[in-house]
mmCIF file of C-alpha atoms in Angstrom:
data_model
loop_
_atom_site.group_PDB
_atom_site.id
_atom_site.type_symbol
_atom_site.label_atom_id
_atom_site.label_comp_id
_atom_site.label_asym_id
_atom_site.label_seq_id
_atom_site.Cartn_x
_atom_site.Cartn_y
_atom_site.Cartn_z
ATOM 1 C CA UNK H 1 90.237 116.414 86.786
ATOM 2 C CA UNK H 2 88.739 115.045 89.980
ATOM 3 C CA UNK H 3 87.702 117.002 93.038
ATOM 4 C CA UNK H 4 87.355 114.567 95.900
ATOM 5 C CA UNK H 5 85.077 115.507 98.748
ATOM 6 C CA UNK H 6 83.177 114.121 101.696
ATOM 7 C CA UNK H 7 79.540 114.456 102.687
ATOM 8 C CA UNK H 8 78.695 113.819 106.339
ATOM 9 C CA UNK H 9 75.102 113.210 107.387
ATOM 10 C CA UNK H 10 74.716 114.911 110.767
ATOM 11 C CA UNK H 11 71.406 113.107 111.312
ATOM 12 C CA UNK H 12 73.183 109.740 111.177
ATOM 13 C CA UNK H 13 76.376 110.589 113.090
ATOM 14 C CA UNK H 14 76.119 109.195 116.635
ATOM 15 C CA UNK H 15 79.341 110.711 117.970
ATOM 16 C CA UNK H 16 81.049 107.359 118.570
ATOM 17 C CA UNK H 17 84.539 108.664 117.611
ATOM 18 C CA UNK H 18 85.251 105.466 115.643
ATOM 19 C CA UNK H 19 86.172 107.478 112.540
ATOM 20 C CA UNK H 20 88.666 109.468 114.598
ATOM 21 C CA UNK H 21 90.263 106.283 115.899
ATOM 22 C CA UNK H 22 90.345 104.718 112.429
ATOM 23 C CA UNK H 23 92.143 107.816 111.157
ATOM 24 C CA UNK H 24 94.646 107.737 114.005
ATOM 25 C CA UNK H 25 95.530 104.076 113.490
ATOM 26 C CA UNK H 26 95.608 104.119 109.684
ATOM 27 C CA UNK H 27 97.919 107.151 109.619
ATOM 28 C CA UNK H 28 100.081 106.029 112.561
ATOM 29 C CA UNK H 29 99.504 109.372 114.264
ATOM 30 C CA UNK H 30 101.797 110.320 117.159
ATOM 31 C CA UNK H 31 100.560 110.477 120.727
ATOM 32 C CA UNK H 32 98.057 113.283 121.381
ATOM 33 C CA UNK H 33 97.695 114.027 117.642
ATOM 34 C CA UNK H 34 94.240 113.735 116.080
ATOM 35 C CA UNK H 35 93.460 114.700 112.504
ATOM 36 C CA UNK H 36 89.758 113.959 112.899
ATOM 37 C CA UNK H 37 87.720 115.045 115.932
ATOM 38 C CA UNK H 38 84.058 114.686 116.801
ATOM 39 C CA UNK H 39 82.683 117.853 118.372
ATOM 40 C CA UNK H 40 79.279 118.234 119.992
ATOM 41 C CA UNK H 41 76.844 120.980 119.106
ATOM 42 C CA UNK H 42 74.436 121.782 121.919
ATOM 43 C CA UNK H 43 72.598 124.566 120.163
ATOM 44 C CA UNK H 44 74.554 127.273 121.943
ATOM 45 C CA UNK H 45 78.179 126.244 121.530
ATOM 46 C CA UNK H 46 80.514 123.628 120.115
ATOM 47 C CA UNK H 47 82.954 121.527 122.126
ATOM 48 C CA UNK H 48 83.498 118.037 123.482
ATOM 49 C CA UNK H 49 80.491 116.227 124.995
ATOM 50 C CA UNK H 50 78.539 119.401 125.775
ATOM 51 C CA UNK H 51 74.796 118.802 126.219
ATOM 52 C CA UNK H 52 72.571 121.864 125.912
ATOM 53 C CA UNK H 53 68.969 122.723 126.589
ATOM 54 C CA UNK H 54 67.083 121.914 129.760
ATOM 55 C CA UNK H 55 66.649 118.622 131.583
ATOM 56 C CA UNK H 56 64.714 116.406 131.130
ATOM 57 C CA UNK H 57 62.462 117.378 128.227
ATOM 58 C CA UNK H 58 64.450 119.798 126.084
ATOM 59 C CA UNK H 59 67.987 118.487 125.780
ATOM 60 C CA UNK H 60 69.981 119.383 122.661
ATOM 61 C CA UNK H 61 72.937 117.454 121.309
ATOM 62 C CA UNK H 62 74.350 117.048 117.804
ATOM 63 C CA UNK H 63 77.714 116.057 116.397
ATOM 64 C CA UNK H 64 80.144 117.666 113.969
ATOM 65 C CA UNK H 65 83.008 115.625 112.531
ATOM 66 C CA UNK H 66 85.877 118.077 112.242
ATOM 67 C CA UNK H 67 89.020 117.771 110.166
ATOM 68 C CA UNK H 68 90.765 119.522 107.301
ATOM 69 C CA UNK H 69 88.095 120.831 104.924
ATOM 70 C CA UNK H 70 90.272 120.387 101.806
ATOM 71 C CA UNK H 71 89.062 123.679 100.441
ATOM 72 C CA UNK H 72 88.773 124.380 96.750
ATOM 73 C CA UNK H 73 90.187 127.841 97.503
ATOM 74 C CA UNK H 74 92.525 127.034 100.426
ATOM 75 C CA UNK H 75 93.819 129.967 102.452
ATOM 76 C CA UNK H 76 96.709 127.855 103.751
ATOM 77 C CA UNK H 77 98.189 127.309 100.296
ATOM 78 C CA UNK H 78 98.348 131.038 99.607
ATOM 79 C CA UNK H 79 100.531 131.805 102.621
ATOM 80 C CA UNK H 80 102.987 128.894 102.617
ATOM 81 C CA UNK H 81 106.344 130.447 101.645
ATOM 82 C CA UNK H 82 107.937 127.203 100.432
ATOM 83 C CA UNK H 83 105.095 125.315 98.768
ATOM 84 C CA UNK H 84 104.931 122.668 101.484
ATOM 85 C CA UNK H 85 101.167 123.131 101.650
ATOM 86 C CA UNK H 86 99.672 122.655 98.212
ATOM 87 C CA UNK H 87 96.532 121.589 96.405
ATOM 88 C CA UNK H 88 96.984 118.411 94.406
ATOM 89 C CA UNK H 89 95.956 119.201 90.799
ATOM 90 C CA UNK H 90 94.726 115.672 90.094
ATOM 91 C CA UNK H 91 92.472 115.167 93.110
ATOM 92 C CA UNK H 92 91.834 118.586 94.670
ATOM 93 C CA UNK H 93 93.199 117.274 97.993
ATOM 94 C CA UNK H 94 95.137 119.809 100.066
ATOM 95 C CA UNK H 95 98.401 118.112 100.951
ATOM 96 C CA UNK H 96 101.486 118.646 103.131
ATOM 97 C CA UNK H 97 105.069 117.942 102.052
ATOM 98 C CA UNK H 98 106.895 117.228 105.316
ATOM 99 C CA UNK H 99 110.309 117.472 103.676
ATOM 100 C CA UNK H 100 109.615 121.008 102.473
ATOM 101 C CA UNK H 101 107.881 122.269 105.621
ATOM 102 C CA UNK H 102 110.028 124.781 107.544
ATOM 103 C CA UNK H 103 107.747 124.900 110.578
ATOM 104 C CA UNK H 104 106.704 128.539 110.187
ATOM 105 C CA UNK H 105 103.062 127.609 110.896
ATOM 106 C CA UNK H 106 101.726 130.276 108.534
ATOM 107 C CA UNK H 107 99.234 127.695 107.242
ATOM 108 C CA UNK H 108 97.902 127.192 110.766
ATOM 109 C CA UNK H 109 97.458 130.932 111.186
ATOM 110 C CA UNK H 110 95.685 131.371 107.847
ATOM 111 C CA UNK H 111 93.332 128.404 108.187
ATOM 112 C CA UNK H 112 89.915 129.576 109.463
ATOM 113 C CA UNK H 113 89.068 126.111 110.822
ATOM 114 C CA UNK H 114 90.559 126.044 114.303
ATOM 115 C CA UNK H 115 92.302 122.895 115.398
ATOM 116 C CA UNK H 116 92.405 120.946 112.134
ATOM 117 C CA UNK H 117 96.206 121.171 111.985
ATOM 118 C CA UNK H 118 98.824 120.203 114.551
ATOM 119 C CA UNK H 119 102.509 121.001 114.911
ATOM 120 C CA UNK H 120 105.125 118.511 116.047
ATOM 121 C CA UNK H 121 107.182 120.509 118.528
ATOM 122 C CA UNK H 122 109.287 117.468 119.397
ATOM 123 C CA UNK H 123 110.232 114.173 117.802
ATOM 124 C CA UNK H 124 106.954 112.232 117.445
ATOM 125 C CA UNK H 125 106.329 109.752 120.258
ATOM 126 C CA UNK H 126 104.162 106.633 120.180
ATOM 127 C CA UNK H 127 102.566 104.389 122.773
ATOM 128 C CA UNK H 128 103.665 101.328 120.794
ATOM 129 C CA UNK H 129 107.192 100.571 119.670
ATOM 130 C CA UNK H 130 106.133 99.663 116.142
ATOM 131 C CA UNK H 131 104.263 101.483 113.383
ATOM 132 C CA UNK H 132 100.607 100.806 112.690
ATOM 133 C CA UNK H 133 98.338 101.565 109.749
ATOM 134 C CA UNK H 134 99.079 101.875 106.055
ATOM 135 C CA UNK H 135 102.537 100.952 104.861
ATOM 136 C CA UNK H 136 102.638 103.968 102.523
ATOM 137 C CA UNK H 137 101.934 106.540 105.243
ATOM 138 C CA UNK H 138 104.671 109.219 105.331
ATOM 139 C CA UNK H 139 106.967 109.179 108.339
ATOM 140 C CA UNK H 140 106.005 111.850 110.853
ATOM 141 C CA UNK H 141 108.700 114.412 111.537
ATOM 142 C CA UNK H 142 109.714 116.959 114.137
ATOM 143 C CA UNK H 143 108.949 120.652 113.508
ATOM 144 C CA UNK H 144 106.387 120.113 110.745
ATOM 145 C CA UNK H 145 102.662 120.793 110.435
ATOM 146 C CA UNK H 146 100.294 117.862 110.023
ATOM 147 C CA UNK H 147 96.641 117.435 109.094
ATOM 148 C CA UNK H 148 94.120 115.102 107.458
ATOM 149 C CA UNK H 149 95.229 113.954 104.011
ATOM 150 C CA UNK H 150 91.924 112.309 103.016
ATOM 151 C CA UNK H 151 94.140 109.206 103.357
ATOM 152 C CA UNK H 152 95.974 110.124 100.166
ATOM 153 C CA UNK H 153 97.969 106.892 100.295
ATOM 154 C CA UNK H 154 94.654 105.049 99.977
ATOM 155 C CA UNK H 155 92.722 107.206 97.512
ATOM 156 C CA UNK H 156 95.680 107.248 95.112
ATOM 157 C CA UNK H 157 95.094 103.489 94.810
ATOM 158 C CA UNK H 158 91.357 103.823 94.292
ATOM 159 C CA UNK H 159 90.470 103.106 97.927
ATOM 160 C CA UNK H 160 88.352 105.203 100.284
ATOM 161 C CA UNK H 161 89.673 107.092 103.330
ATOM 162 C CA UNK H 162 89.938 104.903 106.430
ATOM 163 C CA UNK H 163 87.285 106.859 108.309
ATOM 164 C CA UNK H 164 84.683 105.710 105.792
ATOM 165 C CA UNK H 165 84.901 101.984 106.475
ATOM 166 C CA UNK H 166 84.201 101.878 110.190
ATOM 167 C CA UNK H 167 81.475 104.530 110.443
ATOM 168 C CA UNK H 168 78.825 102.813 112.570
ATOM 169 C CA UNK H 169 75.975 105.057 111.444
ATOM 170 C CA UNK H 170 77.063 105.103 107.783
ATOM 171 C CA UNK H 171 77.102 108.868 108.062
ATOM 172 C CA UNK H 172 80.081 109.432 105.776
ATOM 173 C CA UNK H 173 80.024 109.492 101.984
ATOM 174 C CA UNK H 174 82.988 109.880 99.668
ATOM 175 C CA UNK H 175 83.392 110.685 95.979
ATOM 176 C CA UNK H 176 84.050 113.131 93.174
ATOM 177 C CA UNK H 177 82.242 116.425 93.632
ATOM 178 C CA UNK H 178 82.845 117.271 89.960
ATOM 179 C CA UNK H 179 80.967 114.157 88.838
ATOM 180 C CA UNK H 180 77.238 114.998 88.795
ATOM 181 C CA UNK H 181 76.387 111.293 89.002
ATOM 182 C CA UNK H 182 78.509 110.550 92.083
ATOM 183 C CA UNK H 183 76.812 109.808 95.380
ATOM 184 C CA UNK H 184 78.245 112.916 97.027
ATOM 185 C CA UNK H 185 77.015 115.162 94.217
ATOM 186 C CA UNK H 186 73.551 113.643 94.370
ATOM 187 C CA UNK H 187 73.376 114.041 98.149
ATOM 188 C CA UNK H 188 74.182 117.742 98.148
ATOM 189 C CA UNK H 189 71.817 118.231 95.238
ATOM 190 C CA UNK H 190 68.890 116.493 96.950
ATOM 191 C CA UNK H 191 69.461 117.328 100.623
ATOM 192 C CA UNK H 192 69.857 120.506 102.622
ATOM 193 C CA UNK H 193 73.481 120.997 103.669
ATOM 194 C CA UNK H 194 75.912 123.433 105.174
ATOM 195 C CA UNK H 195 79.592 124.187 104.711
ATOM 196 C CA UNK H 196 81.691 125.575 107.528
ATOM 197 C CA UNK H 197 82.400 129.306 107.414
ATOM 198 C CA UNK H 198 81.223 129.846 103.815
ATOM 199 C CA UNK H 199 81.717 133.586 104.293
ATOM 200 C CA UNK H 200 85.486 133.045 104.278
ATOM 201 C CA UNK H 201 85.383 132.109 100.593
ATOM 202 C CA UNK H 202 87.385 128.900 100.970
ATOM 203 C CA UNK H 203 84.696 126.641 99.431
ATOM 204 C CA UNK H 204 85.292 123.538 101.600
ATOM 205 C CA UNK H 205 85.099 120.064 100.053
ATOM 206 C CA UNK H 206 83.394 118.734 103.179
ATOM 207 C CA UNK H 207 79.621 119.112 103.287
ATOM 208 C CA UNK H 208 77.358 118.494 106.269
ATOM 209 C CA UNK H 209 73.817 117.274 105.610
ATOM 210 C CA UNK H 210 71.352 118.789 108.057
#
């Protein structure tokens, strides 16, 4: 069995949002839908482009790439009444089955990571009149929940998620967390890291090097 995960080096992330755009294009995301967001950490709060500290000598600014954490113990899976949210047994990726989703949004309520899921209240709209991105991307639907898939249509073919390829700072690393010789396993073994909200017991598959 494989447990795919991502390690993000917060010392290398420059907050350029290129990974977010790569995700949006590759997955043909509807207008105003983002599966990957880059938040700023100013030492006192987290949001968009918030600089903290005092000017000019003590400014504080860091970046946190935020998306589905693909937890090993996902809270969302436990509350979905129809099995539309499920953990893939072969890869460990937490997936969404749009055809099964009944739009109850229980997964959104149970997820402790605010904003990583979105709900299509209306028929998805696009700025362009043709689809972009991967040809195997599922068609987006009205009244379903969406989130990052770790680009499942790519990793199922042995490719990396789209956000990996265009990272300017080479801050993102991808691999099998269950393989002790993988790059991601070595990084979290050799470097100090954090997981988001570890006290919630979800055991995220996204690690942040600090």
